[in-house]
Each structure stands twice: as C-alpha cells, then as structure tokens.
Amino acid sequence: MAANVIDGKYDSALLGILQHEGQIDKFLDVILGFLYRRTDFYRIMKTKQDSMGFPEGVAVKLLLSAYKKYEHFAKRDEEYRQRMMEQKRKQDAMEITELTDSTPPPAAKIVEIETSNVPTASDITDGAPAGDKNVCQSEPAGDKPRETEPPQNEQNMDSVDAQNMSDDGKKKDAKVRTGDEEDDNPDQTRRQQQYQANPESYNGAIRENYSWSQSITDIDVHVKVPKSVRKGKDVKVEIQRKYLKVCYKDDSGGWREVVNDALMWEVNKEESMWSLVPGEHVHVSLEKVQERWWEALLQNEDKINVRKIDASRPMTDLGDEEQAKIEEMMYNDRQKKMGLPQTHEQKVHNILKQAWDADGSPFKGQPFDPSKVNVSGNNMQIGGP
C-alpha cells in the first residue's frame, strides 16, 4: 500500500485550502483545476507517438480508483466504531446494574470485595465484549472455589503425553533454531533493508520484472512494461481470488507474460483494481481477505523474513476508539509511575462514591472520604470509622 494512505505531511497545506474555500466542491475544483493547468491529466493521447496525456477513459478510472480506495477505509472504520459503541453501551449497562444491586458493607467491619468484574485497561485493549463471562463474571466474596475431579482417562492421556514429550520438544527446538538462523542471515537482512528503503518494495520485495509492497490490509504490485506500451488495450490483467496474471503486447504484436502464478493468500477480487502508467509499469492494487503479513506475493517466489519488515500500525491508521484506548494505556502507565490512581481505579472510586450516600448505606449523610477506601489490583477494602 502506498505511503500516502496514512501520511499526513500535506494536511496543513490542504487544510489551508479547504478553510479558504469553505466547501468541499470548491476544494475539489481547486485540485482538479490544478491538474488541468499544470499537468497533462486531461490530455487524451491520440497516437502511440504521443508522449503526454492518458488514453481515453484512464483519467476517470484513476479518480474512481482513488475514491473507492478511501471509501473502503471509511466503511471499515464506521463498522469498527459501531462495534465499539455497542460494546461500551453494554459495559455501562452492566456497571449500572452492579451499582443498584450492590449492598454496602457494615461500617464496623473491614471487608474485601472482589472487583474483578470491573474492566481494566488491558481488558479494554483486548477487545473482549462486555458480556463475556471470562472478563466480567466473578465469584461472591467468601465462596470457596469449586473443585473438579479429573476425567477418568486423564492418567492415560498423561502417559501418552509423556511418551510424545521428547519428540515434540525436538521439533520445537528445530523450529526455533531455524527461525534464529533466518534472523541471523546477513544477506537476507541486507536485502530487506534495501527493500525497505524503496517505497515500491516497502515491507515487500523487488523481483526481476516486478516489485511489491504491502500494508496489513493491502498489496501494491508494480509490473514493468516497455516504453512502447502506452494504452490500456496493450495490457491484459487477470485478478482472481488467489491468482494473478499480467501480460503486455510486445513490438511483434504477440503477448508476453510477465506475471502468471498463484498468490500466496486470497484477495478480494471485487475490491482489487489495476491501472497503467504508460511506458513505465502496470500498477495492481490488491485488497487482502485476511489482515496478515505476506511472506511472498506469489507461491513460486522467494520468501522474505516478515520479522525484518515494519509490522507496526501507525495510530493514524486506527479508528478513533482504538486510538483512545492506546492513549488510555499511556495515561495509565504515567499514573502508575507517579503512584496515582489509574482509570479502572478511578472508575471504582466513582461507583463507590455514588453508592456512598445511597439508601441503606451506613455512610449515608456523611461526606465521602476516599481515605476509607483502598483499591489495590482487583481487591477493594472499605473500613468503617
């Protein structure tokens, strides 16, 4: 995926234009007017000898391709935002239920209340739904954990595991050593550094007739073509769910295959597209079915070491809710270092403060005193006067 998808280095200049024009349609008119005045974007090539412009219809396809590209990102972000809002709504409803159903402990005693049902920052980051029993359900205070008897065939399974343990250990050791050898391969490391320095092979590779780069969601392929290839009819591109074929017409009028192989993983055929940069390359944009890092573009291609690529995801590529969670984690880390309460501890204090003056509370009528509350980890201690 090209770097400009997540790069905001031109935002200041573009924002200034947008603020000056005031409306989107006027902003777009400025951009397209620039292409008209200063580039050959609107010039149509009439013959193969023309060195400027595009074949008829190509410019429109480029605009439509760019629109669909960001339309996909917008739909994905909206779906994620809706899921997070629904999860937060369920979580808030659960906290209200816990607050109304809880009974404050006697003032003359010190009791411990399990608060493992209060989500921590790590729980939120893992994205576990608010209704997940593994996250929110806890045992009442004072109850003993239930003891379960092992299955009758457990001893037999243990004996089988013991017999296979040595063989499994050898296999795992072999895999670890293989990975270490790949990481320590100086030639592979040097080649990947060269790939990373080129935008057309960033997180990918450079091959004899093409190069490819990738993000966690997309792959961009640049297939070389001779200068004589100037029109879209001189190129044939076939994109299937797990197959890619690129051909161009040579000087003799025959078709030459540049790429013809199965892809490493599946792509969304309907969301993938291609365009021709006359005399330079065919740009193929592929959308991955699964968010994963590819070791190669084609199955018969040498693999790269995905441990050597940039596997990070910039915060600008994340949704608003996901960015907020990362900021919350950073905030909690700073609070912890300074010995101050973290967000989940503050949430417990807020819930207790609401219940402090509720009907039936031994503290009703008294001003809230945080010193009587000690929140540590998943335990909360409340002491009477």
mmCIF file of C-alpha atoms in Angstrom:
data_model
loop_
_atom_site.group_PDB
_atom_site.id
_atom_site.type_symbol
_atom_site.label_atom_id
_atom_site.label_comp_id
_atom_site.label_asym_id
_atom_site.label_seq_id
_atom_site.Cartn_x
_atom_site.Cartn_y
_atom_site.Cartn_z
ATOM 1 C CA MET A 1 0.000 0.000 0.000
ATOM 2 C CA ALA A 2 1.382 3.402 -0.919
ATOM 3 C CA ALA A 3 2.735 5.529 1.891
ATOM 4 C CA ASN A 4 0.350 8.437 1.141
ATOM 5 C CA VAL A 5 -2.585 6.386 2.515
ATOM 6 C CA ILE A 6 -1.503 7.070 6.074
ATOM 7 C CA ASP A 7 0.869 10.001 5.509
ATOM 8 C CA GLY A 8 -0.474 13.364 6.646
ATOM 9 C CA LYS A 9 2.514 15.510 5.694
ATOM 10 C CA TYR A 10 0.398 17.564 3.246
ATOM 11 C CA ASP A 11 -2.529 18.019 5.629
ATOM 12 C CA SER A 12 -1.517 21.523 6.696
ATOM 13 C CA ALA A 13 -1.389 22.825 3.123
ATOM 14 C CA LEU A 14 -4.611 21.080 2.095
ATOM 15 C CA LEU A 15 -6.400 22.188 5.254
ATOM 16 C CA GLY A 16 -5.465 25.781 4.495
ATOM 17 C CA ILE A 17 -7.009 25.471 1.021
ATOM 18 C CA LEU A 18 -10.158 23.855 2.435
ATOM 19 C CA GLN A 19 -10.584 26.527 5.089
ATOM 20 C CA HIS A 20 -10.120 29.262 2.488
ATOM 21 C CA GLU A 21 -12.662 27.766 0.063
ATOM 22 C CA GLY A 22 -15.098 26.743 2.781
ATOM 23 C CA GLN A 23 -16.833 23.930 0.867
ATOM 24 C CA ILE A 24 -15.815 20.505 -0.430
ATOM 25 C CA ASP A 25 -16.993 21.107 -4.009
ATOM 26 C CA LYS A 26 -14.891 24.273 -4.248
ATOM 27 C CA PHE A 27 -11.921 22.450 -2.713
ATOM 28 C CA LEU A 28 -12.189 19.681 -5.326
ATOM 29 C CA ASP A 29 -12.483 22.317 -8.050
ATOM 30 C CA VAL A 30 -9.167 23.783 -6.907
ATOM 31 C CA ILE A 31 -7.430 20.379 -7.002
ATOM 32 C CA LEU A 32 -8.788 19.386 -10.420
ATOM 33 C CA GLY A 33 -8.125 22.888 -11.747
ATOM 34 C CA PHE A 34 -4.502 22.487 -10.760
ATOM 35 C CA LEU A 35 -4.321 19.194 -12.679
ATOM 36 C CA TYR A 36 -5.849 20.937 -15.694
ATOM 37 C CA ARG A 37 -3.494 23.918 -15.665
ATOM 38 C CA ARG A 38 -0.191 22.330 -14.605
ATOM 39 C CA THR A 39 -0.328 18.686 -15.766
ATOM 40 C CA ASP A 40 -1.374 16.586 -18.754
ATOM 41 C CA PHE A 41 -4.058 14.834 -16.692
ATOM 42 C CA TYR A 42 -6.863 15.969 -19.025
ATOM 43 C CA ARG A 43 -4.943 15.489 -22.241
ATOM 44 C CA ILE A 44 -6.027 12.478 -24.315
ATOM 45 C CA MET A 45 -3.434 10.503 -26.239
ATOM 46 C CA LYS A 46 -4.326 10.190 -29.924
ATOM 47 C CA THR A 47 -1.427 8.061 -31.210
ATOM 48 C CA LYS A 48 1.308 5.869 -29.812
ATOM 49 C CA GLN A 49 3.793 8.632 -30.557
ATOM 50 C CA ASP A 50 2.112 10.997 -28.084
ATOM 51 C CA SER A 51 4.333 11.439 -25.040
ATOM 52 C CA MET A 52 1.811 13.336 -22.931
ATOM 53 C CA GLY A 53 -1.632 12.597 -21.575
ATOM 54 C CA PHE A 54 -3.576 9.390 -20.952
ATOM 55 C CA PRO A 55 -5.568 7.038 -23.139
ATOM 56 C CA GLU A 56 -9.233 7.952 -23.247
ATOM 57 C CA GLY A 57 -11.058 6.979 -20.039
ATOM 58 C CA VAL A 58 -7.903 6.268 -18.000
ATOM 59 C CA ALA A 59 -8.003 9.576 -16.102
ATOM 60 C CA VAL A 60 -11.575 8.918 -14.996
ATOM 61 C CA LYS A 61 -10.618 5.413 -13.886
ATOM 62 C CA LEU A 62 -7.791 6.849 -11.785
ATOM 63 C CA LEU A 63 -10.195 9.184 -9.994
ATOM 64 C CA LEU A 64 -12.720 6.392 -9.415
ATOM 65 C CA SER A 65 -9.980 4.070 -8.183
ATOM 66 C CA ALA A 66 -8.805 6.635 -5.610
ATOM 67 C CA TYR A 67 -12.378 7.253 -4.441
ATOM 68 C CA LYS A 68 -13.153 3.544 -3.979
ATOM 69 C CA LYS A 69 -9.877 3.058 -2.145
ATOM 70 C CA TYR A 70 -10.758 5.530 0.615
ATOM 71 C CA GLU A 71 -14.426 4.594 0.563
ATOM 72 C CA HIS A 72 -13.357 1.120 1.684
ATOM 73 C CA PHE A 73 -11.344 2.595 4.567
ATOM 74 C CA ALA A 74 -14.295 4.762 5.614
ATOM 75 C CA LYS A 75 -16.698 1.792 5.666
ATOM 76 C CA ARG A 76 -14.243 -0.287 7.674
ATOM 77 C CA ASP A 77 -13.749 2.497 10.230
ATOM 78 C CA GLU A 78 -17.505 3.021 10.604
ATOM 79 C CA GLU A 79 -18.130 -0.691 11.196
ATOM 80 C CA TYR A 80 -15.416 -0.748 13.866
ATOM 81 C CA ARG A 81 -16.795 2.406 15.508
ATOM 82 C CA GLN A 82 -20.286 0.897 15.692
ATOM 83 C CA ARG A 83 -18.936 -2.282 17.333
ATOM 84 C CA MET A 84 -17.044 -0.285 19.947
ATOM 85 C CA MET A 85 -20.079 1.904 20.733
ATOM 86 C CA GLU A 86 -22.252 -1.183 21.232
ATOM 87 C CA GLN A 87 -19.616 -2.751 23.486
ATOM 88 C CA LYS A 88 -19.391 0.437 25.586
ATOM 89 C CA ARG A 89 -23.187 0.603 25.878
ATOM 90 C CA LYS A 90 -23.340 -2.964 27.227
ATOM 91 C CA GLN A 91 -20.475 -2.262 29.611
ATOM 92 C CA ASP A 92 -22.155 0.865 31.007
ATOM 93 C CA ALA A 93 -25.431 -1.025 31.458
ATOM 94 C CA MET A 94 -23.613 -3.751 33.409
ATOM 95 C CA GLU A 95 -21.952 -1.210 35.732
ATOM 96 C CA ILE A 96 -25.306 0.420 36.487
ATOM 97 C CA THR A 97 -26.794 -2.987 37.316
ATOM 98 C CA GLU A 98 -23.901 -3.800 39.636
ATOM 99 C CA LEU A 99 -24.326 -0.430 41.368
ATOM 100 C CA THR A 100 -28.049 -0.864 42.035
ATOM 101 C CA ASP A 101 -27.709 -4.487 43.154
ATOM 102 C CA SER A 102 -24.731 -3.964 45.462
ATOM 103 C CA THR A 103 -25.137 -3.568 49.233
ATOM 104 C CA PRO A 104 -22.512 -1.523 51.154
ATOM 105 C CA PRO A 105 -20.659 -3.487 53.890
ATOM 106 C CA PRO A 106 -21.207 -2.772 57.595
ATOM 107 C CA ALA A 107 -19.293 0.224 58.916
ATOM 108 C CA ALA A 108 -17.904 -1.666 61.909
ATOM 109 C CA LYS A 109 -16.040 -4.203 59.774
ATOM 110 C CA ILE A 110 -13.343 -4.299 57.166
ATOM 111 C CA VAL A 111 -14.377 -6.481 54.289
ATOM 112 C CA GLU A 112 -12.848 -7.369 50.965
ATOM 113 C CA ILE A 113 -14.963 -7.165 47.877
ATOM 114 C CA GLU A 114 -13.891 -8.823 44.655
ATOM 115 C CA THR A 115 -13.934 -6.258 41.853
ATOM 116 C CA SER A 116 -12.585 -8.429 39.091
ATOM 117 C CA ASN A 117 -15.747 -7.592 37.178
ATOM 118 C CA VAL A 118 -14.501 -4.005 36.752
ATOM 119 C CA PRO A 119 -12.702 -3.947 33.394
ATOM 120 C CA THR A 120 -9.061 -2.944 33.397
ATOM 121 C CA ALA A 121 -7.167 -1.178 30.625
ATOM 122 C CA SER A 122 -5.802 -4.500 29.400
ATOM 123 C CA ASP A 123 -9.323 -5.937 29.231
ATOM 124 C CA ILE A 124 -10.440 -2.996 27.117
ATOM 125 C CA THR A 125 -7.425 -3.252 24.823
ATOM 126 C CA ASP A 126 -8.003 -6.955 24.211
ATOM 127 C CA GLY A 127 -11.431 -6.044 22.892
ATOM 128 C CA ALA A 128 -13.340 -8.609 24.951
ATOM 129 C CA PRO A 129 -17.106 -7.999 24.770
ATOM 130 C CA ALA A 130 -18.740 -6.600 27.866
ATOM 131 C CA GLY A 131 -20.903 -9.692 28.195
ATOM 132 C CA ASP A 132 -18.001 -12.121 28.129
ATOM 133 C CA LYS A 133 -18.148 -14.258 31.256
ATOM 134 C CA ASN A 134 -14.396 -14.692 31.274
ATOM 135 C CA VAL A 135 -13.999 -10.948 31.743
ATOM 136 C CA CYS A 136 -16.907 -9.791 33.858
ATOM 137 C CA GLN A 137 -18.152 -12.728 35.954
ATOM 138 C CA SER A 138 -16.644 -13.156 39.435
ATOM 139 C CA GLU A 139 -17.392 -15.331 42.473
ATOM 140 C CA PRO A 140 -19.120 -13.818 45.516
ATOM 141 C CA ALA A 141 -16.828 -12.886 48.376
ATOM 142 C CA GLY A 142 -16.289 -15.695 50.806
ATOM 143 C CA ASP A 143 -17.248 -18.512 48.440
ATOM 144 C CA LYS A 144 -14.689 -21.250 48.026
ATOM 145 C CA PRO A 145 -13.601 -22.232 44.536
ATOM 146 C CA ARG A 146 -15.215 -25.410 43.290
ATOM 147 C CA GLU A 147 -13.068 -28.461 42.996
ATOM 148 C CA THR A 148 -13.486 -30.623 39.951
ATOM 149 C CA GLU A 149 -12.402 -34.196 39.543
ATOM 150 C CA PRO A 150 -10.135 -35.034 36.627
ATOM 151 C CA PRO A 151 -11.578 -37.217 33.851
ATOM 152 C CA GLN A 152 -11.132 -40.934 34.236
ATOM 153 C CA ASN A 153 -8.895 -41.154 31.219
ATOM 154 C CA GLU A 154 -6.613 -38.332 32.405
ATOM 155 C CA GLN A 155 -3.941 -40.744 33.617
ATOM 156 C CA ASN A 156 -3.925 -42.485 30.259
ATOM 157 C CA MET A 157 -3.611 -39.153 28.489
ATOM 158 C CA ASP A 158 -0.727 -38.181 30.783
ATOM 159 C CA SER A 159 1.142 -41.354 29.832
ATOM 160 C CA VAL A 160 0.623 -40.662 26.142
ATOM 161 C CA ASP A 161 1.775 -37.062 26.581
ATOM 162 C CA ALA A 162 4.870 -38.254 28.409
ATOM 163 C CA GLN A 163 5.770 -40.549 25.509
ATOM 164 C CA ASN A 164 5.387 -37.765 22.944
ATOM 165 C CA MET A 165 7.022 -35.040 25.007
ATOM 166 C CA SER A 166 10.564 -35.719 23.896
ATOM 167 C CA ASP A 167 9.662 -35.831 20.192
ATOM 168 C CA ASP A 168 7.603 -32.649 20.412
ATOM 169 C CA GLY A 169 10.415 -30.904 22.233
ATOM 170 C CA LYS A 170 12.867 -31.823 19.497
ATOM 171 C CA LYS A 171 10.510 -30.486 16.820
ATOM 172 C CA LYS A 172 10.011 -27.192 18.655
ATOM 173 C CA ASP A 173 13.758 -26.790 19.183
ATOM 174 C CA ALA A 174 14.318 -27.374 15.476
ATOM 175 C CA LYS A 175 11.779 -24.687 14.555
ATOM 176 C CA VAL A 176 13.319 -22.189 16.955
ATOM 177 C CA ARG A 177 16.784 -22.801 15.590
ATOM 178 C CA THR A 178 15.532 -22.382 12.026
ATOM 179 C CA GLY A 179 13.957 -19.015 12.889
ATOM 180 C CA ASP A 180 17.153 -17.865 14.588
ATOM 181 C CA GLU A 181 19.206 -18.816 11.560
ATOM 182 C CA GLU A 182 16.906 -16.769 9.312
ATOM 183 C CA ASP A 183 17.147 -13.758 11.618
ATOM 184 C CA ASP A 184 20.943 -14.009 11.658
ATOM 185 C CA ASN A 185 21.258 -14.304 7.854
ATOM 186 C CA PRO A 186 23.258 -11.165 6.941
ATOM 187 C CA ASP A 187 22.463 -11.368 3.204
ATOM 188 C CA GLN A 188 18.731 -11.578 3.844
ATOM 189 C CA THR A 189 18.908 -8.706 6.335
ATOM 190 C CA ARG A 190 20.832 -6.540 3.866
ATOM 191 C CA ARG A 191 18.364 -7.269 1.047
ATOM 192 C CA GLN A 192 15.371 -6.465 3.228
ATOM 193 C CA GLN A 193 16.963 -3.169 4.255
ATOM 194 C CA GLN A 194 17.254 -2.312 0.564
ATOM 195 C CA TYR A 195 13.593 -3.231 0.038
ATOM 196 C CA GLN A 196 12.524 -1.083 2.984
ATOM 197 C CA ALA A 197 14.326 1.931 1.510
ATOM 198 C CA ASN A 198 12.219 1.753 -1.690
ATOM 199 C CA PRO A 199 8.543 2.831 -1.493
ATOM 200 C CA GLU A 200 7.623 0.321 -4.221
ATOM 201 C CA SER A 201 9.027 -2.586 -2.187
ATOM 202 C CA TYR A 202 8.362 -1.379 1.361
ATOM 203 C CA ASN A 203 7.548 -4.447 3.500
ATOM 204 C CA GLY A 204 7.810 -6.439 0.269
ATOM 205 C CA ALA A 205 10.493 -7.253 -2.306
ATOM 206 C CA ILE A 206 11.992 -6.358 -5.706
ATOM 207 C CA ARG A 207 11.943 -9.073 -8.361
ATOM 208 C CA GLU A 208 13.207 -9.247 -11.952
ATOM 209 C CA ASN A 209 10.057 -7.978 -13.662
ATOM 210 C CA TYR A 210 8.044 -6.512 -10.803
ATOM 211 C CA SER A 211 8.136 -5.211 -7.245
ATOM 212 C CA TRP A 212 5.553 -5.389 -4.486
ATOM 213 C CA SER A 213 4.874 -3.630 -1.207
ATOM 214 C CA GLN A 214 2.292 -4.263 1.472
ATOM 215 C CA SER A 215 0.432 -2.964 4.470
ATOM 216 C CA ILE A 216 -1.560 -5.152 6.847
ATOM 217 C CA THR A 217 -4.637 -4.795 4.574
ATOM 218 C CA ASP A 218 -3.376 -4.193 1.011
ATOM 219 C CA ILE A 219 -0.693 -5.085 -1.516
ATOM 220 C CA ASP A 220 0.613 -2.854 -4.327
ATOM 221 C CA VAL A 221 2.325 -4.512 -7.302
ATOM 222 C CA HIS A 222 4.324 -2.589 -9.929
ATOM 223 C CA VAL A 223 4.907 -4.674 -13.086
ATOM 224 C CA LYS A 224 7.445 -3.268 -15.534
ATOM 225 C CA VAL A 225 6.401 -2.656 -19.156
ATOM 226 C CA PRO A 226 8.431 -1.293 -22.107
ATOM 227 C CA LYS A 227 8.055 2.282 -23.308
ATOM 228 C CA SER A 228 6.053 1.091 -26.304
ATOM 229 C CA VAL A 229 3.152 0.090 -24.045
ATOM 230 C CA ARG A 230 1.095 3.277 -23.975
ATOM 231 C CA LYS A 231 -2.566 2.208 -23.947
ATOM 232 C CA GLY A 232 -4.739 0.050 -21.782
ATOM 233 C CA LYS A 233 -5.568 -2.236 -24.721
ATOM 234 C CA ASP A 234 -1.887 -3.196 -24.850
ATOM 235 C CA VAL A 235 -2.182 -4.769 -21.383
ATOM 236 C CA LYS A 236 -4.108 -7.745 -20.048
ATOM 237 C CA VAL A 237 -4.546 -8.161 -16.303
ATOM 238 C CA GLU A 238 -6.445 -11.049 -14.708
ATOM 239 C CA ILE A 239 -7.129 -10.926 -10.962
ATOM 240 C CA GLN A 240 -8.716 -13.925 -9.292
ATOM 241 C CA ARG A 241 -9.239 -14.731 -5.627
ATOM 242 C CA LYS A 242 -5.855 -16.472 -5.439
ATOM 243 C CA TYR A 243 -4.296 -15.870 -8.844
ATOM 244 C CA LEU A 244 -2.648 -13.015 -10.748
ATOM 245 C CA LYS A 245 -1.728 -12.744 -14.424
ATOM 246 C CA VAL A 246 -0.238 -9.710 -16.197
ATOM 247 C CA CYS A 247 0.628 -9.607 -19.920
ATOM 248 C CA TYR A 248 1.556 -6.868 -22.369
ATOM 249 C CA LYS A 249 1.761 -6.658 -26.160
ATOM 250 C CA ASP A 250 5.329 -6.579 -27.467
ATOM 251 C CA ASP A 251 6.638 -4.924 -30.647
ATOM 252 C CA SER A 252 5.863 -8.015 -32.740
ATOM 253 C CA GLY A 253 2.211 -7.922 -31.750
ATOM 254 C CA GLY A 254 2.408 -11.003 -29.530
ATOM 255 C CA TRP A 255 1.540 -11.188 -25.856
ATOM 256 C CA ARG A 256 4.294 -11.589 -23.285
ATOM 257 C CA GLU A 257 3.512 -12.908 -19.804
ATOM 258 C CA VAL A 258 5.253 -11.052 -17.001
ATOM 259 C CA VAL A 259 3.328 -12.472 -14.036
ATOM 260 C CA ASN A 260 1.397 -15.745 -14.133
ATOM 261 C CA ASP A 261 1.204 -17.556 -10.796
ATOM 262 C CA ALA A 262 -0.942 -18.323 -7.767
ATOM 263 C CA LEU A 263 -0.980 -15.750 -4.969
ATOM 264 C CA MET A 264 0.275 -16.661 -1.508
ATOM 265 C CA TRP A 265 -3.072 -15.806 0.099
ATOM 266 C CA GLU A 266 -6.542 -14.807 -1.015
ATOM 267 C CA VAL A 267 -7.577 -11.309 -2.110
ATOM 268 C CA ASN A 268 -10.938 -9.609 -2.607
ATOM 269 C CA LYS A 269 -11.343 -9.699 -6.361
ATOM 270 C CA GLU A 270 -14.160 -7.124 -6.402
ATOM 271 C CA GLU A 271 -12.118 -4.572 -4.413
ATOM 272 C CA SER A 272 -8.877 -5.051 -6.376
ATOM 273 C CA MET A 273 -8.017 -2.980 -9.453
ATOM 274 C CA TRP A 274 -5.233 -2.021 -11.836
ATOM 275 C CA SER A 275 -4.064 0.962 -13.878
ATOM 276 C CA LEU A 276 -1.381 1.637 -16.491
ATOM 277 C CA VAL A 277 1.322 4.260 -16.219
ATOM 278 C CA PRO A 278 2.200 4.499 -19.928
ATOM 279 C CA GLY A 279 5.695 3.361 -20.776
ATOM 280 C CA GLU A 280 6.576 2.581 -17.158
ATOM 281 C CA HIS A 281 4.550 -0.008 -15.264
ATOM 282 C CA VAL A 282 1.190 -1.597 -14.527
ATOM 283 C CA HIS A 283 0.008 -0.790 -11.013
ATOM 284 C CA VAL A 284 -2.071 -3.591 -9.468
ATOM 285 C CA SER A 285 -3.770 -2.861 -6.134
ATOM 286 C CA LEU A 286 -4.894 -5.958 -4.207
ATOM 287 C CA GLU A 287 -7.040 -5.990 -1.082
ATOM 288 C CA LYS A 288 -6.262 -8.835 1.311
ATOM 289 C CA VAL A 289 -9.045 -11.082 2.572
ATOM 290 C CA GLN A 290 -7.262 -11.511 5.908
ATOM 291 C CA GLU A 291 -5.197 -8.936 7.772
ATOM 292 C CA ARG A 292 -1.844 -10.694 7.783
ATOM 293 C CA TRP A 293 1.709 -10.100 6.569
ATOM 294 C CA TRP A 294 2.594 -11.984 3.376
ATOM 295 C CA GLU A 295 5.990 -13.688 3.083
ATOM 296 C CA ALA A 296 5.769 -13.504 -0.712
ATOM 297 C CA LEU A 297 3.452 -12.211 -3.410
ATOM 298 C CA LEU A 298 3.455 -15.414 -5.479
ATOM 299 C CA GLN A 299 3.747 -19.021 -4.397
ATOM 300 C CA ASN A 300 6.796 -19.688 -6.605
ATOM 301 C CA GLU A 301 8.619 -16.602 -5.338
ATOM 302 C CA ASP A 302 11.424 -16.430 -2.779
ATOM 303 C CA LYS A 303 10.055 -15.596 0.659
ATOM 304 C CA ILE A 304 11.020 -12.598 2.740
ATOM 305 C CA ASN A 305 11.502 -12.646 6.504
ATOM 306 C CA VAL A 306 8.449 -10.879 7.930
ATOM 307 C CA ARG A 307 10.401 -10.344 11.156
ATOM 308 C CA LYS A 308 12.546 -7.831 9.281
ATOM 309 C CA ILE A 309 9.694 -5.647 7.993
ATOM 310 C CA ASP A 310 7.905 -2.746 9.649
ATOM 311 C CA ALA A 311 4.907 -4.512 11.204
ATOM 312 C CA SER A 312 3.749 -1.505 13.201
ATOM 313 C CA ARG A 313 0.415 0.177 12.521
ATOM 314 C CA PRO A 314 0.509 3.988 12.785
ATOM 315 C CA MET A 315 -2.150 5.451 15.065
ATOM 316 C CA THR A 316 -3.491 7.451 12.120
ATOM 317 C CA ASP A 317 -4.457 4.128 10.523
ATOM 318 C CA LEU A 318 -6.586 3.192 13.539
ATOM 319 C CA GLY A 319 -10.134 4.204 14.407
ATOM 320 C CA ASP A 320 -10.987 6.901 16.923
ATOM 321 C CA GLU A 321 -11.976 4.382 19.598
ATOM 322 C CA GLU A 322 -8.788 2.370 19.137
ATOM 323 C CA GLN A 323 -6.631 5.490 19.347
ATOM 324 C CA ALA A 324 -8.443 6.481 22.541
ATOM 325 C CA LYS A 325 -7.617 3.100 24.093
ATOM 326 C CA ILE A 326 -3.929 3.466 23.284
ATOM 327 C CA GLU A 327 -3.925 6.938 24.822
ATOM 328 C CA GLU A 328 -5.645 5.481 27.903
ATOM 329 C CA MET A 329 -2.912 2.855 28.248
ATOM 330 C CA MET A 330 -0.241 5.546 28.029
ATOM 331 C CA TYR A 331 -2.114 7.619 30.619
ATOM 332 C CA ASN A 332 -2.388 4.649 32.983
ATOM 333 C CA ASP A 333 1.322 3.968 32.609
ATOM 334 C CA ARG A 334 2.162 7.555 33.584
ATOM 335 C CA GLN A 335 -0.266 7.437 36.524
ATOM 336 C CA LYS A 336 1.256 4.171 37.758
ATOM 337 C CA LYS A 337 4.785 5.580 37.646
ATOM 338 C CA MET A 338 3.675 8.620 39.657
ATOM 339 C CA GLY A 339 1.779 6.485 42.199
ATOM 340 C CA LEU A 340 -1.590 7.960 41.170
ATOM 341 C CA PRO A 341 -4.846 6.042 40.549
ATOM 342 C CA GLN A 342 -5.353 4.570 37.095
ATOM 343 C CA THR A 343 -8.563 4.764 35.090
ATOM 344 C CA HIS A 344 -10.022 1.476 36.366
ATOM 345 C CA GLU A 345 -9.255 2.522 39.957
ATOM 346 C CA GLN A 346 -10.867 5.898 39.360
ATOM 347 C CA LYS A 347 -13.922 4.104 37.995
ATOM 348 C CA VAL A 348 -14.201 2.053 41.189
ATOM 349 C CA HIS A 349 -13.969 5.241 43.279
ATOM 350 C CA ASN A 350 -16.716 6.876 41.216
ATOM 351 C CA ILE A 351 -19.020 3.862 41.600
ATOM 352 C CA LEU A 352 -18.403 3.753 45.359
ATOM 353 C CA LYS A 353 -18.978 7.497 45.657
ATOM 354 C CA GLN A 354 -22.428 7.105 44.087
ATOM 355 C CA ALA A 355 -23.278 4.244 46.451
ATOM 356 C CA TRP A 356 -21.827 6.061 49.488
ATOM 357 C CA ASP A 357 -24.954 8.150 50.096
ATOM 358 C CA ALA A 358 -27.480 5.630 48.721
ATOM 359 C CA ASP A 359 -30.407 4.350 50.794
ATOM 360 C CA GLY A 360 -29.270 1.641 53.230
ATOM 361 C CA SER A 361 -25.650 2.767 53.212
ATOM 362 C CA PRO A 362 -24.005 3.056 56.679
ATOM 363 C CA PHE A 363 -22.210 6.143 55.345
ATOM 364 C CA LYS A 364 -25.407 7.945 54.262
ATOM 365 C CA GLY A 365 -25.288 11.587 55.235
ATOM 366 C CA GLN A 366 -21.519 11.599 55.701
ATOM 367 C CA PRO A 367 -19.169 13.348 53.260
ATOM 368 C CA PHE A 368 -17.340 10.932 51.003
ATOM 369 C CA ASP A 369 -13.950 10.011 52.455
ATOM 370 C CA PRO A 370 -11.602 8.383 49.899
ATOM 371 C CA SER A 371 -9.142 7.545 52.690
ATOM 372 C CA LYS A 372 -11.510 4.802 53.882
ATOM 373 C CA VAL A 373 -11.239 3.085 50.515
ATOM 374 C CA ASN A 374 -8.174 1.163 49.488
ATOM 375 C CA VAL A 375 -8.184 -0.089 45.903
ATOM 376 C CA SER A 376 -5.316 -2.445 45.086
ATOM 377 C CA GLY A 377 -5.332 -4.634 41.974
ATOM 378 C CA ASN A 378 -8.658 -6.463 41.881
ATOM 379 C CA ASN A 379 -9.424 -6.035 45.600
ATOM 380 C CA MET A 380 -11.174 -3.186 47.370
ATOM 381 C CA GLN A 381 -11.134 -2.621 51.143
ATOM 382 C CA ILE A 382 -13.698 -0.438 52.888
ATOM 383 C CA GLY A 383 -13.119 0.472 56.517
ATOM 384 C CA GLY A 384 -15.601 1.884 58.989
ATOM 385 C CA PRO A 385 -14.911 4.936 61.158
#
